[in-house]
Amino acid sequence: MTGGPTPDLLPSDPRPPADPCEECQALLLLVAAGEAEPADASRAAAHRTSCPSCAAEEPALRAAEGRVAEALRAVEPPSDIAGPVLARIRAGEAGGPPLRALPGGRSRAGFLAGKRAGWIAAASAAAVLLLAAGVRPVLSGKWWWELERRPSAPADPAAGEFAAFVDGTAAAGLGFRHHAPLGDLRWMAESVGSGAAAADLDGDGDCDLYLADAWALDSGRPEGAGGRLYLNRGDGTFEDATEGRCPDVPERVCGVLAADLDGDGNRDLVLAGYGRVRVLRNRGGADFEDATEAAGLPAEPTSWFTCAAAADFDRDGILDLFVTRYADQESYREGMRRLSTEPGREGIWRGLPVFAGPRPLEPQGDRLYRGLGGMRFEDATAGLEGQEPRYSFQAVATDADGDGLVDVYVATDTQPNILWRNLGGMRFRDEALEAGCALDAEGKAQAGMGVAAGDPDGDGLPDLLVTNFSNDHLTLYANRGRPGKPSFEDRSYPSGVGPASFRYLGWGAAFADLDLDGREDVVVANGHLYPNVADMPDLGVSFAERLQFFRGLGGGDFAHAADGAVKGNGTPRVHRGLALLDADGDGRLDLLATTLGGGPALLLNRTPRAGRQWIGFRLRGTRSPRDPAGARLTLVAGGETRTRELRIGDSFASSSEPVLRFGLGEAAQAERIVLRWPSGAVQELPPLPAGRIHEIVEPE
């Protein structure tokens, strides 16, 4: 994390900082960074009492040490390797070949012993700079003293209740539990959880569910672990239909989506797993078979696949796949085994001992697979021009510049986000920096987890919402582009989503009209990464967190729905994935949130309609893929224009029900409807009544 306020806005110190001797400078930075051994700390204390220069400056020295420690915690990425493990690696005590170093890593495994002298010299120079110029103007990051300077959340102009939900998980029969080792997380890969896919899988018109699972890396698969298939009985309750219908999947799975990959009318499943992307073919009636080998998707034991998105990128009528990868967790685990070091507390985040990640894990590049038809794919990753490895969590496939070609936006952890602009012919170029959606408004890379695309300002172009780590904020990129020229503006704070989200750690997110007033709202699934954050209450964060809601005000602005404004949101959970669906068929969007090491939460929407109407569209392509991801539908109702785009793999690790739903306010019909299919065909429909889902077939 980089950047920060300008020095002239910072409060001045009451007295000049201390100027300790050279030896103390190095010791000070080692202790403050958590890199000192116990003997070093004792030597530092003894030195202060014996050195006349340092003893004379003891009060100012303690103040300076505190500022160094606070600033170092402020600029830590979400987690970073530090402490005795790194000290042993630097000292050359690990044995065997050194772990591979990542260029640019600040505290990295893999430094050779010969680098120690240079590191100490650099640390000493940094300490001199810090103590001479003052800590705050020198170090960058999300500055801890800025917290009180952030603008407060705007008041909700419509006082009272915004939305209401009831927890229907138990009544619906969703007995699934995720198998992450919640009380003993040791590796980054264990902490990110798994998602869900919501779609009609058995062809009866009701929305079914697939819930993915993952478990500890250091132990065998627990009894009962594995993904589960739940079929909707038609009344909002579900039957566990896994046995005999869904093959067992050996991998720990993070992301999942449902899409008709082979165009046979049955939705298949794509699972982004730890070591493999797996495809389950739907033979009809939600009867699945493993078709991974025939699909041409090989095993990759060191690949940590996280999320997947499907779209027809080359406009050949066949769905393609974009799959994100995060990092090489396995090589790091092997390095820890060589050290004979217990994992789980070798990293430091704001002074808290945690598992390591993202650094020193080696980041990985994402994968692009071109659909060949008949559930076969070929690796087209070479089409991602100049791709560099990054810590990628989620991708969303959306036409970011409105040129008719589906682009890909990727949320990355502690690194600039990526916008792969589709150049045609399965060729993509990252234009996020030029387009203004790689960094935040201050020019800093954030810790992106999830991403949602929507059109809250009603201009017909997709805006992007990125969820980030705690002690940061949701980032809203408003689309200001034109065909062939994507351009975004960071409106996180002006829009209202930034201030209230600062303490939360977000994962899945969605734009959704929850109260049917015609404006898109925002819902975010929150949950921290580290179970032991409660050990440091001063951080102001918790492991289990509530969902967060923002009411759409129109024009791309939002009001935070504080406690009491959303009924039925009182249970904090360690949320991860989020999918939208209408589980009970009443026209209101329900929420399915997955949790780490626990059961899902099915929140049924009970928001009073107050005369408000809705309309839905289920699309079937002919020249376009049968599941026409990338189709864009614009309608006019009550004088208001609204746009939705069909996206498959639209939230962190999850995929929402592929039905385009609109709230219409008090309008009784959609007066004008224009649909642009992925093939490029444009279809205009006559007025259609509210209160039902309309089946639309692409003209041949």
XYZ file of C-alpha atoms in Angstrom:
700
model
C 0.000 0.000 0.000
C 1.406 3.360 -0.974
C 0.564 7.005 -0.910
C -0.908 9.046 1.949
C -1.686 12.628 2.929
C 0.620 15.489 2.040
C 3.042 16.572 4.770
C 1.544 20.046 5.159
C -1.762 18.510 6.265
C -0.145 16.527 9.068
C 0.001 17.797 12.660
C 3.495 18.865 13.674
C 5.383 17.094 16.457
C 5.563 19.012 19.756
C 9.364 18.706 19.794
C 12.083 17.658 17.361
C 12.586 13.893 17.077
C 15.504 12.174 18.760
C 18.798 11.660 16.965
C 20.132 8.389 18.449
C 23.471 6.887 17.593
C 24.001 4.578 14.623
C 23.802 1.327 16.592
C 20.500 2.301 18.150
C 19.058 3.262 14.794
C 19.421 -0.285 13.450
C 18.176 -1.872 16.673
C 15.201 0.450 16.780
C 13.974 -0.522 13.329
C 14.531 -4.236 13.971
C 12.511 -4.137 17.169
C 9.750 -1.996 15.674
C 9.429 -4.247 12.621
C 9.178 -7.365 14.744
C 12.394 -8.749 13.241
C 14.470 -8.709 16.428
C 15.291 -11.810 18.400
C 14.861 -11.625 22.228
C 18.600 -11.065 22.601
C 18.385 -8.068 20.267
C 15.610 -6.509 22.326
C 17.620 -6.975 25.538
C 20.703 -5.491 23.871
C 18.662 -2.495 22.739
C 17.415 -1.853 26.282
C 20.911 -2.187 27.735
C 22.331 0.064 25.049
C 19.922 2.863 25.862
C 21.043 3.015 29.470
C 24.767 2.842 28.667
C 24.926 5.212 25.698
C 25.064 8.864 26.894
C 23.639 10.156 23.622
C 20.648 7.798 23.660
C 20.014 8.071 27.423
C 19.803 11.853 27.131
C 17.187 11.494 24.430
C 15.227 8.639 26.075
C 11.765 10.337 26.182
C 11.921 11.450 22.558
C 13.395 8.093 21.551
C 10.438 6.211 23.020
C 8.053 8.540 21.199
C 9.933 8.000 17.940
C 9.902 4.229 18.426
C 6.152 4.331 18.896
C 5.721 6.326 15.691
C 7.910 3.879 13.764
C 5.931 0.909 15.057
C 2.575 2.483 14.248
C 3.671 3.540 10.786
C 5.100 0.118 9.965
C 1.830 -1.487 10.997
C -0.067 1.009 8.872
C 1.855 0.200 5.703
C 1.786 -3.579 6.089
C -0.136 -5.308 3.350
C -2.968 -7.533 4.657
C -0.279 -9.919 5.877
C 3.420 -10.239 5.325
C 6.037 -12.694 6.419
C 8.119 -11.418 9.329
C 9.609 -12.507 12.627
C 11.910 -15.418 13.481
C 11.279 -17.394 10.275
C 12.514 -14.567 8.088
C 15.441 -13.947 10.430
C 16.505 -17.584 10.094
C 16.258 -17.448 6.313
C 18.327 -14.261 6.169
C 20.891 -15.789 8.491
C 21.205 -18.832 6.235
C 20.012 -21.296 8.887
C 17.246 -22.893 6.875
C 19.408 -25.402 5.043
C 18.906 -26.576 1.501
C 18.467 -24.269 -1.458
C 17.099 -20.820 -0.654
C 13.425 -20.179 -1.201
C 12.723 -18.284 -4.384
C 12.405 -14.560 -3.850
C 9.819 -12.356 -5.496
C 11.261 -9.086 -6.807
C 9.788 -6.175 -4.933
C 8.843 -8.200 -1.851
C 9.514 -6.106 1.218
C 9.827 -8.899 3.766
C 10.503 -12.015 1.779
C 11.700 -15.543 2.246
C 14.684 -16.236 0.012
C 17.152 -13.490 0.934
C 20.667 -14.885 0.965
C 22.869 -14.576 4.012
C 25.190 -12.214 2.165
C 22.349 -9.688 1.880
C 22.213 -9.234 5.663
C 24.778 -6.441 5.841
C 23.073 -4.516 3.075
C 19.704 -4.951 4.740
C 21.002 -3.619 8.045
C 22.586 -0.663 6.270
C 19.301 0.063 4.500
C 17.406 -0.296 7.767
C 19.782 2.130 9.444
C 19.373 4.627 6.642
C 15.601 4.239 6.832
C 15.686 4.797 10.589
C 17.740 7.967 10.143
C 15.260 9.226 7.566
C 12.301 8.344 9.726
C 13.664 9.936 12.841
C 15.059 13.019 11.148
C 12.134 13.867 8.879
C 9.344 12.514 11.056
C 7.578 9.192 10.553
C 4.316 10.433 9.107
C 5.558 12.461 6.125
C 8.013 9.719 5.082
C 6.175 6.406 5.236
C 3.260 5.758 2.947
C 0.160 3.656 3.278
C -3.372 3.838 4.590
C -2.487 6.241 7.380
C -3.859 5.360 10.816
C -4.177 8.982 11.854
C -6.453 9.639 8.900
C -9.275 7.575 10.370
C -10.840 10.473 12.233
C -10.386 12.743 9.205
C -12.497 10.583 6.913
C -15.870 12.150 6.114
C -18.790 10.631 7.964
C -21.333 8.502 6.161
C -24.120 10.528 4.589
C -27.448 10.439 6.327
C -30.135 8.332 4.726
C -32.560 10.816 3.196
C -35.349 8.245 3.529
C -35.467 7.519 7.238
C -36.739 4.232 8.563
C -36.583 0.681 7.310
C -34.873 0.049 3.985
C -35.130 -3.728 3.608
C -36.204 -6.773 5.591
C -34.971 -10.359 5.496
C -35.704 -13.559 7.356
C -33.172 -16.343 7.764
C -34.672 -19.222 5.827
C -31.622 -21.502 5.907
C -32.936 -24.162 8.270
C -36.495 -24.138 6.939
C -35.157 -24.494 3.390
C -33.266 -27.663 4.339
C -29.756 -26.355 3.659
C -27.787 -28.461 6.111
C -24.430 -27.935 4.395
C -21.387 -26.938 6.445
C -18.070 -25.717 5.087
C -15.041 -27.654 6.402
C -12.347 -24.989 6.755
C -10.385 -25.403 10.035
C -11.919 -22.243 11.472
C -10.146 -22.385 14.809
C -6.745 -23.353 13.413
C -6.125 -21.578 10.105
C -2.466 -22.067 9.166
C -2.274 -21.207 5.486
C -3.639 -18.392 3.353
C -5.412 -20.890 1.084
C -7.453 -22.184 4.023
C -8.835 -18.758 4.843
C -10.587 -17.674 1.633
C -13.509 -20.093 1.795
C -15.742 -21.372 -0.979
C -18.680 -20.078 -2.942
C -21.977 -21.202 -4.425
C -23.770 -21.348 -7.763
C -27.471 -20.535 -8.076
C -29.226 -21.685 -11.265
C -31.938 -23.958 -12.609
C -29.967 -27.186 -12.843
C -32.761 -29.733 -13.368
C -34.777 -27.763 -15.928
C -37.977 -27.295 -13.915
C -37.794 -23.494 -13.783
C -36.864 -23.220 -10.109
C -33.479 -22.065 -8.862
C -31.249 -24.831 -7.488
C -27.943 -24.568 -5.624
C -24.467 -26.036 -5.616
C -22.326 -25.306 -2.552
C -18.552 -25.812 -2.820
C -16.326 -27.014 0.014
C -12.693 -26.939 1.172
C -10.769 -28.218 4.165
C -7.377 -28.051 5.902
C -4.225 -28.517 3.828
C -2.286 -30.473 6.445
C -4.875 -33.130 7.225
C -6.962 -35.623 5.354
C -10.405 -34.929 4.024
C -12.909 -34.847 6.890
C -15.870 -37.182 6.897
C -18.785 -35.603 5.080
C -16.669 -33.027 3.272
C -17.293 -32.137 -0.362
C -19.609 -30.038 -2.488
C -23.357 -30.553 -2.202
C -26.164 -30.285 -4.749
C -29.517 -28.929 -3.558
C -32.588 -29.062 -5.816
C -35.463 -26.648 -5.295
C -38.777 -28.394 -4.617
C -40.672 -25.438 -6.067
C -41.717 -23.917 -2.765
C -38.389 -22.439 -1.651
C -37.258 -25.572 0.158
C -34.412 -27.754 -1.081
C -33.571 -31.441 -1.284
C -29.986 -32.645 -0.913
C -29.654 -34.540 -4.189
C -25.876 -35.029 -4.141
C -25.793 -38.799 -3.794
C -26.141 -40.558 -7.129
C -26.349 -37.307 -9.091
C -23.115 -35.441 -8.472
C -19.655 -37.055 -8.679
C -17.292 -36.644 -5.772
C -14.679 -33.932 -6.341
C -11.322 -34.552 -4.626
C -10.055 -30.966 -4.774
C -10.659 -28.239 -2.270
C -12.845 -25.841 -4.257
C -13.062 -22.068 -3.998
C -15.058 -20.713 -6.956
C -18.045 -22.259 -8.720
C -20.339 -21.273 -11.573
C -23.201 -22.868 -13.469
C -23.490 -22.437 -17.240
C -24.576 -24.425 -20.274
C -21.096 -24.968 -21.688
C -22.012 -27.362 -24.497
C -25.335 -25.819 -25.566
C -27.454 -28.904 -24.872
C -29.961 -27.083 -22.681
C -28.541 -28.339 -19.390
C -26.407 -26.180 -17.123
C -23.027 -27.635 -16.243
C -20.734 -26.777 -13.320
C -17.237 -25.265 -13.363
C -15.214 -25.649 -10.175
C -12.079 -23.572 -9.552
C -10.151 -25.844 -7.233
C -6.863 -26.108 -5.424
C -4.755 -27.798 -8.112
C -7.319 -28.042 -10.903
C -10.230 -26.535 -12.801
C -12.883 -29.232 -12.948
C -15.948 -29.458 -15.211
C -19.068 -31.453 -14.349
C -21.317 -32.132 -17.350
C -25.063 -32.086 -16.763
C -26.584 -35.014 -18.622
C -30.082 -33.707 -17.922
C -32.219 -33.495 -14.800
C -29.218 -32.413 -12.696
C -27.451 -35.729 -13.307
C -23.754 -34.821 -13.491
C -20.635 -36.604 -14.713
C -16.998 -35.567 -14.480
C -15.927 -34.379 -17.928
C -12.691 -32.651 -16.935
C -10.262 -34.838 -18.855
C -12.354 -34.831 -22.025
C -12.684 -31.049 -21.718
C -8.900 -30.699 -22.001
C -8.327 -29.132 -18.582
C -5.179 -30.691 -17.062
C -4.282 -31.013 -13.398
C -1.965 -28.285 -12.096
C -0.834 -29.330 -8.596
C 0.828 -26.003 -7.730
C -1.986 -23.810 -9.087
C -4.381 -22.225 -6.642
C -7.443 -21.425 -8.741
C -9.832 -19.018 -7.043
C -12.763 -17.851 -9.216
C -14.193 -18.335 -12.695
C -16.254 -16.319 -15.161
C -17.890 -17.441 -18.418
C -18.598 -15.392 -21.559
C -18.303 -15.608 -25.333
C -15.148 -13.552 -25.712
C -14.567 -14.259 -29.423
C -18.247 -14.131 -30.488
C -18.249 -17.587 -32.025
C -21.387 -18.697 -30.195
C -19.519 -20.831 -27.625
C -18.836 -19.946 -24.015
C -15.211 -19.392 -23.020
C -13.766 -19.389 -19.491
C -11.579 -16.976 -17.564
C -10.178 -18.456 -14.350
C -8.172 -16.545 -11.752
C -5.185 -17.922 -9.866
C -3.848 -16.468 -6.631
C -0.447 -17.850 -5.616
C 1.801 -20.889 -5.294
C 0.878 -21.957 -1.786
C 2.484 -25.386 -2.233
C 6.036 -24.111 -2.804
C 5.761 -21.989 0.301
C 4.493 -24.967 2.301
C 7.486 -26.986 1.095
C 9.791 -24.185 2.208
C 8.221 -24.159 5.650
C 8.659 -27.914 5.907
C 12.367 -27.497 5.128
C 12.549 -24.995 7.958
C 10.734 -27.402 10.298
C 8.717 -24.380 11.382
C 5.136 -24.481 12.594
C 2.957 -22.400 10.228
C 0.148 -20.057 11.127
C 1.918 -17.306 13.075
C 4.919 -16.449 10.909
C 3.318 -13.330 9.418
C 2.636 -9.942 10.982
C -0.409 -7.773 10.291
C -0.565 -4.517 12.246
C 1.396 -6.141 15.042
C -0.773 -9.272 15.088
C 0.879 -12.684 14.444
C -0.927 -14.331 11.512
C -0.349 -16.831 8.718
C 1.718 -15.491 5.820
C 0.150 -14.046 2.702
C 0.058 -12.684 0.127
C 3.799 -12.206 0.482
C 5.949 -14.309 0.457
C 3.765 -16.527 -1.732
C 4.684 -16.448 -5.415
C 1.816 -14.852 -7.400
C 0.386 -16.684 -10.384
C -1.004 -15.640 -13.757
C -4.640 -16.190 -14.682
C -5.918 -18.678 -17.252
C -8.013 -18.086 -20.367
C -9.707 -21.076 -22.012
C -11.349 -20.873 -25.429
C -14.456 -22.992 -25.890
C -14.282 -25.303 -28.894
C -17.800 -26.683 -28.601
C -18.981 -29.991 -27.192
C -17.510 -29.220 -23.742
C -13.950 -28.972 -25.071
C -11.500 -26.162 -24.349
C -8.046 -25.051 -25.373
C -5.641 -22.913 -23.376
C -5.725 -19.394 -24.849
C -3.828 -17.691 -22.007
C -1.236 -16.415 -24.493
C -3.926 -13.989 -25.637
C -3.514 -12.047 -22.365
C -0.804 -9.810 -23.773
C 2.059 -9.114 -21.378
C 0.384 -10.790 -18.436
C 2.385 -10.563 -15.209
C 1.710 -12.810 -12.204
C -0.555 -11.197 -9.619
C -2.536 -12.216 -6.568
C -5.871 -12.504 -8.390
C -9.038 -13.235 -6.459
C -12.099 -12.594 -8.618
C -12.802 -11.696 -12.229
C -16.031 -10.367 -13.708
C -16.735 -10.549 -17.438
C -18.416 -7.334 -18.597
C -18.397 -5.034 -21.612
C -16.525 -2.258 -19.840
C -16.410 0.156 -22.777
C -19.676 -0.641 -24.544
C -18.100 -1.763 -27.807
C -19.932 -5.097 -27.932
C -16.923 -7.216 -26.889
C -16.860 -8.688 -23.391
C -13.875 -7.534 -21.339
C -12.562 -8.907 -18.018
C -11.926 -6.968 -14.827
C -9.848 -8.650 -12.114
C -9.620 -7.717 -8.429
C -6.104 -8.382 -7.131
C -4.703 -8.449 -3.622
C -2.197 -5.648 -2.728
C -1.439 -5.075 -6.423
C -3.025 -2.946 -9.170
C -6.311 -4.361 -10.435
C -6.501 -5.477 -14.065
C -8.811 -4.524 -16.921
C -8.342 -6.894 -19.828
C -9.858 -4.995 -22.766
C -11.049 -7.346 -25.455
C -9.270 -6.575 -28.724
C -11.087 -9.337 -30.629
C -9.855 -12.765 -31.682
C -9.175 -13.854 -28.057
C -6.621 -11.086 -27.614
C -6.665 -8.866 -24.537
C -4.620 -5.961 -23.251
C -4.508 -4.646 -19.680
C -5.683 -1.029 -19.797
C -6.599 -0.594 -16.134
C -3.973 2.052 -15.452
C -4.924 4.165 -18.450
C -8.625 3.664 -17.712
C -8.303 4.709 -14.065
C -9.494 1.488 -12.413
C -6.173 -0.089 -11.365
C -5.574 2.075 -8.286
C -7.678 4.152 -5.929
C -8.121 7.918 -6.130
C -4.882 8.436 -4.191
C -2.896 6.309 -6.618
C -2.583 3.341 -4.276
C -3.029 -0.345 -4.935
C -5.596 -1.835 -2.576
C -6.215 -5.366 -1.376
C -8.985 -6.362 -3.764
C -11.032 -9.458 -2.912
C -14.258 -9.362 -4.901
C -15.809 -7.265 -7.640
C -19.338 -6.530 -8.783
C -20.521 -4.791 -11.943
C -23.739 -2.810 -12.252
C -25.282 0.395 -13.546
C -26.353 2.395 -10.476
C -26.104 5.737 -12.287
C -28.302 4.594 -15.175
C -26.017 5.618 -18.029
C -25.966 2.164 -19.630
C -22.288 1.470 -18.881
C -21.134 -0.935 -16.149
C -19.644 0.607 -13.025
C -17.312 -1.510 -10.894
C -17.408 -2.070 -7.137
C -14.316 -3.670 -5.570
C -14.288 -5.094 -2.047
C -11.070 -4.652 -0.084
C -9.285 -5.533 3.128
C -10.253 -4.001 6.467
C -8.904 -0.564 7.344
C -9.554 0.330 3.729
C -12.847 0.915 1.929
C -15.084 -0.267 -0.867
C -13.957 1.218 -4.157
C -16.572 2.367 -6.650
C -15.309 3.065 -10.160
C -17.907 5.033 -12.111
C -17.744 4.348 -15.840
C -16.977 7.421 -17.934
C -15.848 5.582 -21.059
C -16.951 5.319 -24.639
C -16.720 2.475 -27.182
C -13.109 1.389 -27.502
C -11.963 3.773 -24.752
C -12.687 2.575 -21.215
C -12.435 5.267 -18.568
C -13.358 5.235 -14.884
C -13.555 7.695 -12.011
C -13.069 6.668 -8.362
C -16.278 7.830 -6.641
C -15.886 5.723 -3.506
C -16.328 8.603 -1.074
C -18.527 10.973 -3.105
C -20.938 8.083 -3.791
C -21.316 7.207 -0.104
C -19.973 3.631 -0.138
C -16.496 4.536 1.102
C -16.900 5.991 4.618
C -19.075 3.306 6.199
C -17.093 0.400 4.745
C -13.706 1.401 6.131
C -13.547 -1.112 9.005
C -14.983 -4.083 7.133
C -13.262 -6.794 5.096
C -15.436 -7.480 2.043
C -15.641 -10.506 -0.239
C -18.733 -11.160 -2.334
C -20.700 -8.116 -3.460
C -23.638 -7.362 -5.722
C -25.667 -4.552 -7.215
C -29.314 -5.488 -6.696
C -32.629 -3.649 -6.496
C -33.663 -5.094 -3.146
C -36.668 -2.819 -2.532
C -37.991 -2.732 -6.136
C -37.845 1.074 -6.366
C -35.991 0.947 -9.687
C -32.602 1.859 -8.249
C -29.733 -0.559 -7.782
C -28.646 -1.054 -4.182
C -25.425 -2.650 -2.931
C -24.942 -5.617 -0.618
C -21.530 -6.840 0.571
C -20.581 -10.081 2.339
C -18.037 -9.268 5.053
C -15.777 -11.419 7.211
C -12.212 -11.009 8.385
C -9.259 -13.146 7.370
C -7.682 -13.618 10.806
C -9.510 -15.377 13.667
C -7.320 -13.694 16.293
C -8.190 -10.072 15.446
C -10.133 -10.028 18.702
C -6.768 -10.160 20.501
C -6.215 -6.539 19.439
C -9.478 -4.663 20.109
C -7.827 -1.356 19.273
C -7.926 -2.390 15.603
C -11.689 -1.949 15.680
C -12.403 -5.048 13.551
C -13.895 -8.460 14.258
C -13.591 -11.893 12.669
C -17.329 -12.409 12.152
C -19.053 -9.448 10.513
C -22.509 -8.548 9.275
C -23.578 -8.113 5.713
C -23.487 -4.486 4.708
C -26.187 -2.708 2.706
C -26.215 0.566 0.807
C -29.479 1.979 -0.477
C -29.388 3.266 -4.040
C -30.397 6.912 -4.313
C -30.033 7.188 -8.082
C -27.316 8.882 -10.061
C -24.706 6.481 -8.665
C -25.103 7.661 -5.059
C -25.843 5.542 -2.003
C -26.845 5.867 1.622
C -25.481 3.391 4.134
C -28.281 1.315 5.652
C -27.121 1.373 9.267
C -28.188 -1.015 12.027
C -31.949 -1.118 12.257
C -32.511 -0.101 8.631
C -32.204 -3.713 7.462
C -34.247 -6.175 9.493
C -32.899 -9.702 9.765
C -29.218 -8.742 9.422
C -28.293 -9.088 13.062
C -26.061 -12.177 12.878
C -22.331 -11.607 12.306
C -20.730 -14.392 10.283
C -17.405 -15.045 8.582
C -18.940 -14.437 5.160
C -17.208 -15.176 1.866
C -19.328 -15.853 -1.259
C -22.582 -14.117 -2.215
C -25.185 -15.100 -4.808
C -28.502 -13.513 -5.775
C -31.562 -15.637 -6.463
C -35.315 -15.752 -6.064
C -35.548 -18.900 -3.977
C -39.290 -18.732 -3.332
C -40.496 -17.194 -6.602
C -42.068 -14.055 -5.138
C -40.159 -11.660 -7.420
C -37.909 -10.251 -4.702
C -34.184 -10.969 -4.747
C -33.018 -13.239 -1.943
C -29.418 -13.602 -0.774
C -27.285 -16.704 -0.352
C -24.080 -15.982 1.568
C -21.487 -18.677 2.179
C -19.345 -18.689 5.293
C -15.909 -19.959 6.224
C -16.083 -23.119 8.313
C -19.837 -22.862 8.788
C -23.196 -23.137 7.120
C -24.589 -20.860 4.420
C -27.119 -18.145 5.144
C -30.204 -18.022 2.942
C -31.805 -14.645 3.618
C -35.299 -14.407 2.153
C -36.332 -10.943 1.062
C -39.398 -9.746 2.949
C -39.106 -6.045 2.121
C -42.631 -4.569 1.891
C -43.489 -3.966 -1.733
C -45.698 -0.932 -1.068
C -47.199 -1.199 -4.548
C -43.852 -1.624 -6.269
C -43.569 -3.840 -9.321
C -40.881 -6.071 -10.791
C -40.117 -7.800 -14.079
C -37.668 -10.539 -15.032
C -36.122 -11.942 -18.213
C -34.748 -15.404 -18.886
C -32.661 -15.394 -22.061
C -31.844 -18.194 -24.497
C -29.322 -17.661 -27.237
C -29.300 -19.245 -30.686
C -26.475 -17.544 -32.569
C -25.117 -16.556 -29.177
C -24.354 -19.212 -26.539
C -27.496 -20.790 -25.143
C -26.597 -19.144 -21.818
C -25.874 -15.754 -23.425
C -23.443 -14.261 -20.906
C -22.724 -10.698 -21.964
C -26.255 -9.977 -23.229
C -27.310 -6.435 -22.329
C -30.974 -5.527 -21.808
C -32.199 -1.932 -21.523
C -35.799 -1.049 -20.706
C -37.875 2.043 -20.112
C -40.550 1.987 -17.408
C -42.285 4.923 -15.792
C -40.053 7.276 -17.743
C -36.875 5.753 -16.250
C -34.238 3.860 -18.251
C -32.512 0.868 -16.663
C -29.859 -1.531 -17.967
C -28.771 -4.997 -16.839
C -26.085 -7.284 -18.260
C -26.145 -11.055 -17.919
C -22.974 -12.169 -16.133
C -22.028 -15.705 -15.145
C -19.544 -15.741 -12.276
C -20.582 -12.331 -10.961
C -19.461 -12.394 -7.312
C -16.568 -13.684 -5.253
C -16.346 -17.476 -5.790
C -20.045 -17.455 -6.715
C -22.542 -17.177 -9.538
C -26.041 -15.702 -9.228
C -29.229 -17.001 -10.817
C -28.963 -16.098 -14.539
C -32.193 -14.091 -14.706
C -32.218 -10.347 -15.384
C -34.495 -8.734 -12.782
C -35.631 -5.125 -12.589
C -37.563 -3.213 -9.984
C -40.061 -0.945 -11.724
C -41.331 1.173 -8.863
C -45.043 1.749 -9.511
C -44.824 1.139 -13.280
C -47.139 -1.673 -14.433
C -45.096 -2.587 -17.493
C -41.847 -2.182 -19.336
C -42.755 0.255 -22.076
C -39.752 -0.306 -24.316
C -37.175 -3.102 -24.261
C -33.987 -3.334 -26.315
C -31.778 -6.395 -26.059
C -28.249 -6.651 -27.460
C -27.148 -10.270 -27.737
C -23.496 -11.415 -27.498
C -23.605 -12.222 -31.223
C -24.108 -8.527 -31.906
C -27.765 -8.926 -32.886
C -30.080 -6.224 -31.508
C -33.688 -7.109 -30.730
C -36.486 -4.708 -29.760
C -39.439 -6.134 -27.851
C -42.983 -4.816 -27.439
C -44.215 -3.586 -24.036
C -44.350 -6.386 -21.502
C -46.288 -6.587 -18.216
C -44.713 -6.536 -14.783
C -44.985 -9.289 -12.194
C -43.551 -12.200 -14.168
C -40.412 -13.640 -15.799
C -40.476 -13.434 -19.599
C -38.679 -16.033 -21.710
C -36.792 -14.360 -24.578
C -35.240 -16.357 -27.425
C -32.657 -14.804 -29.746
C -33.902 -14.519 -33.345
C -32.055 -16.876 -35.683
